[in-house]
PDB file of C-alpha atoms in Angstrom:
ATOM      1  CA  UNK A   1     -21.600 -14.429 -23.516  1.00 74.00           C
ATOM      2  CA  UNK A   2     -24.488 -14.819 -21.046  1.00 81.00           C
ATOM      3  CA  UNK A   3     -24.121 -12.614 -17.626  1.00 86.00           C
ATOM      4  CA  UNK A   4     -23.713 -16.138 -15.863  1.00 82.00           C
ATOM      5  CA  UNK A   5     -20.479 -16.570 -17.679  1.00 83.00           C
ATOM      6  CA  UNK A   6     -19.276 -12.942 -17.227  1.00 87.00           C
ATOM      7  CA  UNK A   7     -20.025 -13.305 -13.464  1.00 89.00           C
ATOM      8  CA  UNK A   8     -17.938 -16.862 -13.406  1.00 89.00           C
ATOM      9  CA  UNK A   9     -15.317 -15.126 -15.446  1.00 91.00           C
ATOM     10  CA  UNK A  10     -15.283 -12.074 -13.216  1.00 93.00           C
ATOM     11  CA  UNK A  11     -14.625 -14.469 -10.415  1.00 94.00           C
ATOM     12  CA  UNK A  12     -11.653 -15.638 -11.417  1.00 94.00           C
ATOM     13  CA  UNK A  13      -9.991 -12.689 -12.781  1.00 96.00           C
ATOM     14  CA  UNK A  14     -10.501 -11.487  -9.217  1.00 97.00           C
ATOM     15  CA  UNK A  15      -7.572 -13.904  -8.121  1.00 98.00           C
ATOM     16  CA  UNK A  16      -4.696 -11.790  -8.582  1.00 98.00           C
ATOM     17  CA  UNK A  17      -6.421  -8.850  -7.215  1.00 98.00           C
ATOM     18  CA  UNK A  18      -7.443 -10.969  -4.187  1.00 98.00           C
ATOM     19  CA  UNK A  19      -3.912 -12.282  -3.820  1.00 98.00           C
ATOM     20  CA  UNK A  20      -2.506  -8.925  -4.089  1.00 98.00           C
ATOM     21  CA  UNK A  21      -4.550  -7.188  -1.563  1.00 98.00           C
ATOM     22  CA  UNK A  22      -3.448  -9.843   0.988  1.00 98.00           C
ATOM     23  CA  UNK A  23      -0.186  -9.732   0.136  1.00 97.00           C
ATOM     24  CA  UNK A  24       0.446  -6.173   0.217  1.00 96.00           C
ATOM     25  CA  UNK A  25       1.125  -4.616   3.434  1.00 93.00           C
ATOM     26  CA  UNK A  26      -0.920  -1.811   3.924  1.00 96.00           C
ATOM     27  CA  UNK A  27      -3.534  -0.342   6.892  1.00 96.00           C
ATOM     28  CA  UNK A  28      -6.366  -2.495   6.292  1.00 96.00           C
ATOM     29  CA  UNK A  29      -5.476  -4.877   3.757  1.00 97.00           C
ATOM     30  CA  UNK A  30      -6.948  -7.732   4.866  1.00 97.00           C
ATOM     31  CA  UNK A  31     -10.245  -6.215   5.245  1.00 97.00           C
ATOM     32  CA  UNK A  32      -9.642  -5.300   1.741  1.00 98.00           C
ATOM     33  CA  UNK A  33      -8.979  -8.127   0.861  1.00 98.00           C
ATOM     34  CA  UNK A  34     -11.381 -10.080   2.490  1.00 98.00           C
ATOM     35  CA  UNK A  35     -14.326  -8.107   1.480  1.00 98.00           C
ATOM     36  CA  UNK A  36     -13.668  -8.695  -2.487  1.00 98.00           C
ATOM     37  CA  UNK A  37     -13.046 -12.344  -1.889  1.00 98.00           C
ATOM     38  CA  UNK A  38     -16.856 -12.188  -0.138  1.00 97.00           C
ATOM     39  CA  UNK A  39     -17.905  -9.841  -3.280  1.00 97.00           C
ATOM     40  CA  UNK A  40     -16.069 -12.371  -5.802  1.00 96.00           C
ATOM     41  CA  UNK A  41     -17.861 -15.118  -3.904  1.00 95.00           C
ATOM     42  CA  UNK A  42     -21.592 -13.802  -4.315  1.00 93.00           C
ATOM     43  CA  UNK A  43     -20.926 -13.996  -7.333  1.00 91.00           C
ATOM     44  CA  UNK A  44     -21.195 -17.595  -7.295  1.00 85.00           C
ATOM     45  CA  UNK A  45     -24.866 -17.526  -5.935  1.00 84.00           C
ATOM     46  CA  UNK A  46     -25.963 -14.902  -8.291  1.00 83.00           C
ATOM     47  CA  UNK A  47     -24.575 -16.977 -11.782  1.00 77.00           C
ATOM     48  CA  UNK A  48     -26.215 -20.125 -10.714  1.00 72.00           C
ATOM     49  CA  UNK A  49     -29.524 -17.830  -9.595  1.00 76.00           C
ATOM     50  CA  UNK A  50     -29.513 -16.168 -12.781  1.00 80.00           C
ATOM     51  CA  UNK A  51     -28.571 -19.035 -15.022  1.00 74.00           C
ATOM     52  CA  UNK A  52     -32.105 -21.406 -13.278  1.00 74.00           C
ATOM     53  CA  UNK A  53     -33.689 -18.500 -13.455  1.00 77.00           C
ATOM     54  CA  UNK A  54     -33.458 -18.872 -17.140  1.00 77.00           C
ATOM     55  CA  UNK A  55     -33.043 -22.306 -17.719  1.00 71.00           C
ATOM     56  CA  UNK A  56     -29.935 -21.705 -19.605  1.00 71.00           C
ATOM     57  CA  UNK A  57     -26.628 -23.364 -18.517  1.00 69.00           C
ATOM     58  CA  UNK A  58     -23.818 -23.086 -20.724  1.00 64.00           C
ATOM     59  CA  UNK A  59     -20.785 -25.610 -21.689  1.00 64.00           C
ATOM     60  CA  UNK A  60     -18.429 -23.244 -20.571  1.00 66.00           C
ATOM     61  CA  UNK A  61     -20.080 -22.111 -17.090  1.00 67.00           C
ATOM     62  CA  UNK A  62     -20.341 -25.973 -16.220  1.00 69.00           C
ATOM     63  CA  UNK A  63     -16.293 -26.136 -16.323  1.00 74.00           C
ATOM     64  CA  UNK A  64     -15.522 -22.101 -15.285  1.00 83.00           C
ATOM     65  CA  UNK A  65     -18.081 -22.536 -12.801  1.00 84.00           C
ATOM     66  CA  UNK A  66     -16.213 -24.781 -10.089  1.00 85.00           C
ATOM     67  CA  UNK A  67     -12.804 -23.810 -11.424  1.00 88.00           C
ATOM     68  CA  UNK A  68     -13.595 -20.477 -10.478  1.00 92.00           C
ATOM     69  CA  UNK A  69     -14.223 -21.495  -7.078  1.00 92.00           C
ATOM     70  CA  UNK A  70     -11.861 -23.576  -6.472  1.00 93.00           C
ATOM     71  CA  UNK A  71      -9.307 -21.028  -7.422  1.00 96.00           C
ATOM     72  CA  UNK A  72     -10.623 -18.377  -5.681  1.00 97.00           C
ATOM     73  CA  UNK A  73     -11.005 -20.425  -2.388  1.00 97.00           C
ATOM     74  CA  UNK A  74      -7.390 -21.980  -2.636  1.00 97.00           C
ATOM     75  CA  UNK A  75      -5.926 -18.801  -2.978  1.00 98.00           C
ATOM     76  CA  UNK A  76      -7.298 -17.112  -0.392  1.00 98.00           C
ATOM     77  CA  UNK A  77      -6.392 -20.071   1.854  1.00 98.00           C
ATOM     78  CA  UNK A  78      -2.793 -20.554   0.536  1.00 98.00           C
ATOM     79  CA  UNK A  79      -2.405 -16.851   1.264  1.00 98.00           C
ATOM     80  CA  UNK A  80      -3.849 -17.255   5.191  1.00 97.00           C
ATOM     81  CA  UNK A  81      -1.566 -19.860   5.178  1.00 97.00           C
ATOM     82  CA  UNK A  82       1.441 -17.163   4.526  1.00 95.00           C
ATOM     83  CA  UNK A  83       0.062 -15.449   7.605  1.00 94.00           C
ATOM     84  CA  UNK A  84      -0.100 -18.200   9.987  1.00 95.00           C
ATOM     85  CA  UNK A  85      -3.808 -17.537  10.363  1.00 96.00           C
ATOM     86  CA  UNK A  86      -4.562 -21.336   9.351  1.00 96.00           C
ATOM     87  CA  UNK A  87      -2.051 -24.354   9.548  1.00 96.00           C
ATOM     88  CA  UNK A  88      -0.954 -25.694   6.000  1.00 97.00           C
ATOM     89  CA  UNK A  89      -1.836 -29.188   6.748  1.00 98.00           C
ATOM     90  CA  UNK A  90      -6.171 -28.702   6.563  1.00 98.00           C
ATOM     91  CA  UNK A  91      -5.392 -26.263   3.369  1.00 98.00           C
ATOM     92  CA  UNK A  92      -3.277 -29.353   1.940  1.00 98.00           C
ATOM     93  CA  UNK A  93      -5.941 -31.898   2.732  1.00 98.00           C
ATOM     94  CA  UNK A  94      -8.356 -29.430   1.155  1.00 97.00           C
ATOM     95  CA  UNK A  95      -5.583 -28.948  -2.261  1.00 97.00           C
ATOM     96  CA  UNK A  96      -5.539 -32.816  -2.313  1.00 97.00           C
ATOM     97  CA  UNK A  97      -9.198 -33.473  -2.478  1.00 95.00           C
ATOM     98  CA  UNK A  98      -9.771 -31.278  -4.658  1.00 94.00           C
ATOM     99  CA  UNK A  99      -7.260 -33.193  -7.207  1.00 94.00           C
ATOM    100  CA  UNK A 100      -8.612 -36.364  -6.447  1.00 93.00           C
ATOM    101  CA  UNK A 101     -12.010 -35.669  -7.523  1.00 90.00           C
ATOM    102  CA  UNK A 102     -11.197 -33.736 -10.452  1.00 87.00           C
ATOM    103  CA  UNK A 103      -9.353 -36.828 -11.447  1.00 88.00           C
ATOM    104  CA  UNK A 104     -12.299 -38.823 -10.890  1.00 86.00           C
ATOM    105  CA  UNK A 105     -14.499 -36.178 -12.995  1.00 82.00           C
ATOM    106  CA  UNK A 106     -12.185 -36.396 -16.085  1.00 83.00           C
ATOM    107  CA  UNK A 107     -11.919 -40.262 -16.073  1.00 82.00           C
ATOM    108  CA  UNK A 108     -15.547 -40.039 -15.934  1.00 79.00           C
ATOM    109  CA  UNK A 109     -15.561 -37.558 -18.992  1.00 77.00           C
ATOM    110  CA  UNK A 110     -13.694 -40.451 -20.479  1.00 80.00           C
ATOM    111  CA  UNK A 111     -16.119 -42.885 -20.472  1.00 77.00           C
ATOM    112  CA  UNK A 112     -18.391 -39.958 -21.888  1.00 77.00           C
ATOM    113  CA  UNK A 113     -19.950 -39.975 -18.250  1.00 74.00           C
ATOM    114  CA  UNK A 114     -20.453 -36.046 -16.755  1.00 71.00           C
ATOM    115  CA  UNK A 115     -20.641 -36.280 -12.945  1.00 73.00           C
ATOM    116  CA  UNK A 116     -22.381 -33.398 -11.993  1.00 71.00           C
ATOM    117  CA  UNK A 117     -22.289 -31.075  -8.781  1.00 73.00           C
ATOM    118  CA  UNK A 118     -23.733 -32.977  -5.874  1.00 77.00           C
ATOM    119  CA  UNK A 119     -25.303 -31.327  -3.156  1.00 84.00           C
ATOM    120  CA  UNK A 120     -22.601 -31.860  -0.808  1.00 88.00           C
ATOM    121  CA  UNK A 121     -20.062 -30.630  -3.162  1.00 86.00           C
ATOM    122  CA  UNK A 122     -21.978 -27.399  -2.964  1.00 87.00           C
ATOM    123  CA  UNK A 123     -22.294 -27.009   0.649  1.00 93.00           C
ATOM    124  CA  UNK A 124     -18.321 -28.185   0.683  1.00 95.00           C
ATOM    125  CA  UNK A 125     -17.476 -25.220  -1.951  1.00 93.00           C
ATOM    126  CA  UNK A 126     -19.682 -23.081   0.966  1.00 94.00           C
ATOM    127  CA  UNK A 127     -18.140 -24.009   4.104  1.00 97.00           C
ATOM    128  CA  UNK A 128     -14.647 -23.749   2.232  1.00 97.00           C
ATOM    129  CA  UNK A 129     -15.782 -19.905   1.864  1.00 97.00           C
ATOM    130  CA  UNK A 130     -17.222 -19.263   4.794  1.00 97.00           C
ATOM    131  CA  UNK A 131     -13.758 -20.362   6.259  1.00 98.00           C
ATOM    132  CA  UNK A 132     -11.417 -18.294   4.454  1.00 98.00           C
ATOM    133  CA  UNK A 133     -13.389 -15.490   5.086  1.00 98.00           C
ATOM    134  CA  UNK A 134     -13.635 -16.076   8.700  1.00 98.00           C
ATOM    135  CA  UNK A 135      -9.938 -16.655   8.305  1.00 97.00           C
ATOM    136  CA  UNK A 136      -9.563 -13.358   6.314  1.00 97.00           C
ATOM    137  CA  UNK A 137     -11.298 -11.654   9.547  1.00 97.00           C
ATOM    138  CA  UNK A 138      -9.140 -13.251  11.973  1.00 97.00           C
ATOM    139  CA  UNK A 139      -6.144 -11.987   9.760  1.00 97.00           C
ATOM    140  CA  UNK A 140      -7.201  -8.813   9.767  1.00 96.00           C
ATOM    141  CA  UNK A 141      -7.984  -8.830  13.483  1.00 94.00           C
ATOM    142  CA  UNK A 142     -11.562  -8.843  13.888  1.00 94.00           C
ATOM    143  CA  UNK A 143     -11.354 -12.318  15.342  1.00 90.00           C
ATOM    144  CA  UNK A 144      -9.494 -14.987  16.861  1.00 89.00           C
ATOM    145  CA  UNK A 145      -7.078 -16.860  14.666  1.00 89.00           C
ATOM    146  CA  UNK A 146      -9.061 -19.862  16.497  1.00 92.00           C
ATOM    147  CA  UNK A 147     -12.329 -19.688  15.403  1.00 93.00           C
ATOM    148  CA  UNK A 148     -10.882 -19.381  11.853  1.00 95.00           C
ATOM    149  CA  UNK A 149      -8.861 -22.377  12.570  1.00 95.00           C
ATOM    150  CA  UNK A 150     -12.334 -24.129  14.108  1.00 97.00           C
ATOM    151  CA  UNK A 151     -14.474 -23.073  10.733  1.00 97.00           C
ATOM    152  CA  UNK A 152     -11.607 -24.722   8.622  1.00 98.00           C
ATOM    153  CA  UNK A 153     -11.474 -27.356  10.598  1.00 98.00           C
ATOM    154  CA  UNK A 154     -15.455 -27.689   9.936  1.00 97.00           C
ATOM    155  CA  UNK A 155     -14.632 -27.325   6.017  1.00 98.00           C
ATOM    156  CA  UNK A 156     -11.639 -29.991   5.884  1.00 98.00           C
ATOM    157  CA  UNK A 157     -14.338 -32.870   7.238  1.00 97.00           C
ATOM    158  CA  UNK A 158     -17.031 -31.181   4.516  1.00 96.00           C
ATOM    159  CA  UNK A 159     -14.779 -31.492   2.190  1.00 97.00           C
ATOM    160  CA  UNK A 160     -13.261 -35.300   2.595  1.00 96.00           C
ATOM    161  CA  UNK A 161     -17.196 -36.522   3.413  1.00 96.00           C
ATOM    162  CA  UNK A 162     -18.371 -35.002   0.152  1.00 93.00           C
ATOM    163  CA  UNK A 163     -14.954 -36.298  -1.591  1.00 92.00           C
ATOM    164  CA  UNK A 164     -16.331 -39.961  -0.225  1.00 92.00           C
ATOM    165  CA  UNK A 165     -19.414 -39.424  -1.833  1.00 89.00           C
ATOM    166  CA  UNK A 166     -18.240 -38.771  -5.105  1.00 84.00           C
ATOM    167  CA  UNK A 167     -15.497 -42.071  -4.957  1.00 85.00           C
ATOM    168  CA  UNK A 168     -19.108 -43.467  -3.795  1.00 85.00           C
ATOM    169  CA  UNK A 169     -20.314 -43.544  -7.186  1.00 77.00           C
ATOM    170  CA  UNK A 170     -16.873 -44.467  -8.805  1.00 72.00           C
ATOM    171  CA  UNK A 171     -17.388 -47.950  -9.190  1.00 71.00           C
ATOM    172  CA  UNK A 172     -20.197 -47.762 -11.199  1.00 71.00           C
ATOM    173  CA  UNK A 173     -18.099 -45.434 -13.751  1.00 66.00           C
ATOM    174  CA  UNK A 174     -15.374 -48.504 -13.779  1.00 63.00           C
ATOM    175  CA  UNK A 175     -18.563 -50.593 -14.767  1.00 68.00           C
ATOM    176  CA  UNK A 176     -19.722 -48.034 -17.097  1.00 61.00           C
ATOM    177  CA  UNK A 177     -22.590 -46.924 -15.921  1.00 53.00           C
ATOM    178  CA  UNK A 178     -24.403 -43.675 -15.270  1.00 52.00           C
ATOM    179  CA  UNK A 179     -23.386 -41.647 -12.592  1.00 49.00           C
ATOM    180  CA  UNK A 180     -25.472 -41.068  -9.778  1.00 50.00           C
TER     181      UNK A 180
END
């Protein structure tokens, strides 16, 4: 296994640990908490860094890769959610994009067509962190439960504008032709 794929993996398996620190009432938790969700997170930069670096991308790092994110993101949100730092409604909206194009990804698989990461996607998966660990702050008091809600709020358009530019290039999947 490459140390790309150990790093995605690592990301993941930080879920539960993530979960549980917010979840678990103790002095400081959310800082806790907050602080491995940024570690897990870096993570992300350092795979993709490492894996260019090389010019080796794997099979499995393409799908771990955004799973891993998304997981980590979504949990972390769900669970700010639980603390009334963030209203459920912009984490929903965030949940239901992210089905939608992972829908559109595996009908594209179908027709044997991979749609790749697109930029916005990335700065989307970005602004998605940067909000839940604003919001992780805020839940842990170092700020206001508004400017968490704000940088959400920021992340929910980021993530419906890059949504419309993936159903941008549906069409020409229907049609069977190469994604953009």
């Amino acid at each position: 296994m490459s140390l790309p794929d150990a790093l995605t993996i690592a990301r993941a398996a930080s879920v539960p640990f993530v979960v549980l620190l917010y979840a678990w009432n103790f002095d400081g938790h959310n800082y806790w908490a907050t602080a491995l969700f940024a570690a897990a997170m870096a993570t992300d930069w350092f795979d993709g860094r490492i894996a260019r670096s090389r010019g080796r991308s794997s099979p499995l790092g393409s799908l771990l890769d955004p799973a891993a994110d998304k997981i980590l993101v979504l949990a972390v949100l769900v669970m700010l959610v639980d603390q009334r730092v963030v209203p459920g409604w912009m984490v929903a909206l965030i949940v239901v994009r992210e089905f939608l194009v992972t829908a559109l990804r595996l009908a594209a698989l179908e027709r044997d067509v991979v749609l790749h990461a697109r930029d916005l996607g990335k700065l989307k998966t970005w602004s998605q962190a940067v909000a839940a660990a604003v919001g992780g702050f805020a839940a842990a008091g170092a700020w206001r439960d508004d400017f968490a809600w704000r940088t959400l709020l920021l992340a929910v358009v980021l993530t419906w504008i890059s949504g419309l530019d993936y159903a941008r290039v549906a069409p020409r999947l229907w049609r069977g032709g190469a994604a953009a």
